[in-house]
Amino acid sequence: MLYLQTKEFFNESGESLLFRLSTPDDLRKLDPPELVRVSAELRQFIIDEVSNNPGHLGASLGVVELTVALHYVFNTPYDKIIWDVGHQAYGHKILTGRRDKFRTNRKYKGISGFPKMDESEYDAFGTRHSSHLNIRCARMAVAARRKEKKAHSCCYR
């Protein structure tokens, strides 16, 4: 796999930043300049995995940096990230504890190709294809307000 062989993805001790991360809490411990390297590693990881197990490549690659930034800035899973298109969520899945299972993505008895609420506490909605985002995000904001929670609902379209 290319991401394991690319020297620039390793620090002085020879380890990958991406492989040090298990949850967004780990990501939030990094310094902002390290997020660039995490994004590059995440992008290459997605490319390598989708090369071996076909899936939706373009939508996920288009939001790699955004995914890293959202999980860095927001307190997920308390704050909710809602994806308009489930195909955008590959990086999200990898950063939220499913990196080691990602090779089972879209396979029988593997992880879902879309966010799935019963798969992870980080999946706020079971999105599929587009155009459900606006109403879902509005409903989550109203629900949080009614419960007097100060949580954020971040929606990307």
Tab-separated table of N, CA, C and O in Angstrom, residues 1-17 19 37 41:
chain	number	residue	atom	x	y	z
A	1	MET	N	0.832	-1.170	0.000
A	1	MET	CA	0.000	0.000	0.000
A	1	MET	C	0.880	1.237	0.000
A	1	MET	O	1.790	1.358	0.796
A	2	LEU	N	0.547	2.147	-0.858
A	2	LEU	CA	1.370	3.326	-1.079
A	2	LEU	C	1.524	4.186	0.161
A	2	LEU	O	2.602	4.673	0.451
A	3	TYR	N	0.450	4.374	0.934
A	3	TYR	CA	0.542	5.269	2.082
A	3	TYR	C	1.521	4.743	3.126
A	3	TYR	O	2.073	5.498	3.885
A	4	LEU	N	1.742	3.443	3.160
A	4	LEU	CA	2.710	2.890	4.105
A	4	LEU	C	4.138	3.021	3.589
A	4	LEU	O	5.083	2.921	4.345
A	5	GLN	N	4.293	3.237	2.298
A	5	GLN	CA	5.611	3.294	1.699
A	5	GLN	C	6.070	4.719	1.404
A	5	GLN	O	7.199	4.920	1.010
A	6	THR	N	5.231	5.684	1.578
A	6	THR	CA	5.567	7.061	1.258
A	6	THR	C	6.254	7.698	2.453
A	6	THR	O	5.627	7.964	3.469
A	7	LYS	N	7.529	7.950	2.339
A	7	LYS	CA	8.355	8.429	3.445
A	7	LYS	C	7.845	9.731	4.056
A	7	LYS	O	7.909	9.930	5.261
A	8	GLU	N	7.310	10.631	3.242
A	8	GLU	CA	6.875	11.934	3.750
A	8	GLU	C	5.724	11.835	4.741
A	8	GLU	O	5.435	12.761	5.464
A	9	PHE	N	5.047	10.696	4.804
A	9	PHE	CA	3.936	10.535	5.732
A	9	PHE	C	4.379	10.085	7.113
A	9	PHE	O	3.567	9.908	7.994
A	10	PHE	N	5.656	9.882	7.302
A	10	PHE	CA	6.151	9.407	8.578
A	10	PHE	C	6.932	10.494	9.285
A	10	PHE	O	7.567	11.322	8.663
A	11	ASN	N	6.868	10.486	10.605
A	11	ASN	CA	7.664	11.442	11.364
A	11	ASN	C	9.063	10.874	11.588
A	11	ASN	O	9.396	9.810	11.064
A	12	GLU	N	9.847	11.555	12.394
A	12	GLU	CA	11.226	11.137	12.617
A	12	GLU	C	11.328	9.720	13.183
A	12	GLU	O	12.280	9.008	12.929
A	13	SER	N	10.364	9.309	13.973
A	13	SER	CA	10.401	7.968	14.563
A	13	SER	C	9.800	6.919	13.638
A	13	SER	O	9.698	5.757	14.004
A	14	GLY	N	9.400	7.336	12.443
A	14	GLY	CA	8.911	6.387	11.452
A	14	GLY	C	7.439	6.043	11.538
A	14	GLY	O	7.005	5.068	10.964
A	15	GLU	N	6.647	6.843	12.252
A	15	GLU	CA	5.231	6.507	12.346
A	15	GLU	C	4.361	7.515	11.597
A	15	GLU	O	4.692	8.683	11.480
A	16	SER	N	3.265	7.017	11.137
A	16	SER	CA	2.277	7.819	10.428
A	16	SER	C	1.408	8.549	11.442
A	16	SER	O	1.030	7.983	12.461
A	17	LEU	N	1.067	9.793	11.155
A	17	LEU	CA	0.136	10.519	12.031
A	17	LEU	C	-1.243	9.883	11.993
A	17	LEU	O	-1.898	9.727	13.018
A	19	PHE	N	-2.163	6.897	11.571
A	19	PHE	CA	-2.257	5.637	12.307
A	19	PHE	C	-2.099	5.823	13.813
A	19	PHE	O	-2.272	4.889	14.574
A	37	ARG	N	-0.576	17.316	7.143
A	37	ARG	CA	-0.041	15.973	6.930
A	37	ARG	C	-1.108	14.907	7.148
A	37	ARG	O	-1.191	13.934	6.389
A	41	GLU	N	-2.245	12.151	4.370
A	41	GLU	CA	-2.273	10.716	4.670
A	41	GLU	C	-3.678	10.143	4.502
A	41	GLU	O	-3.844	9.036	3.979
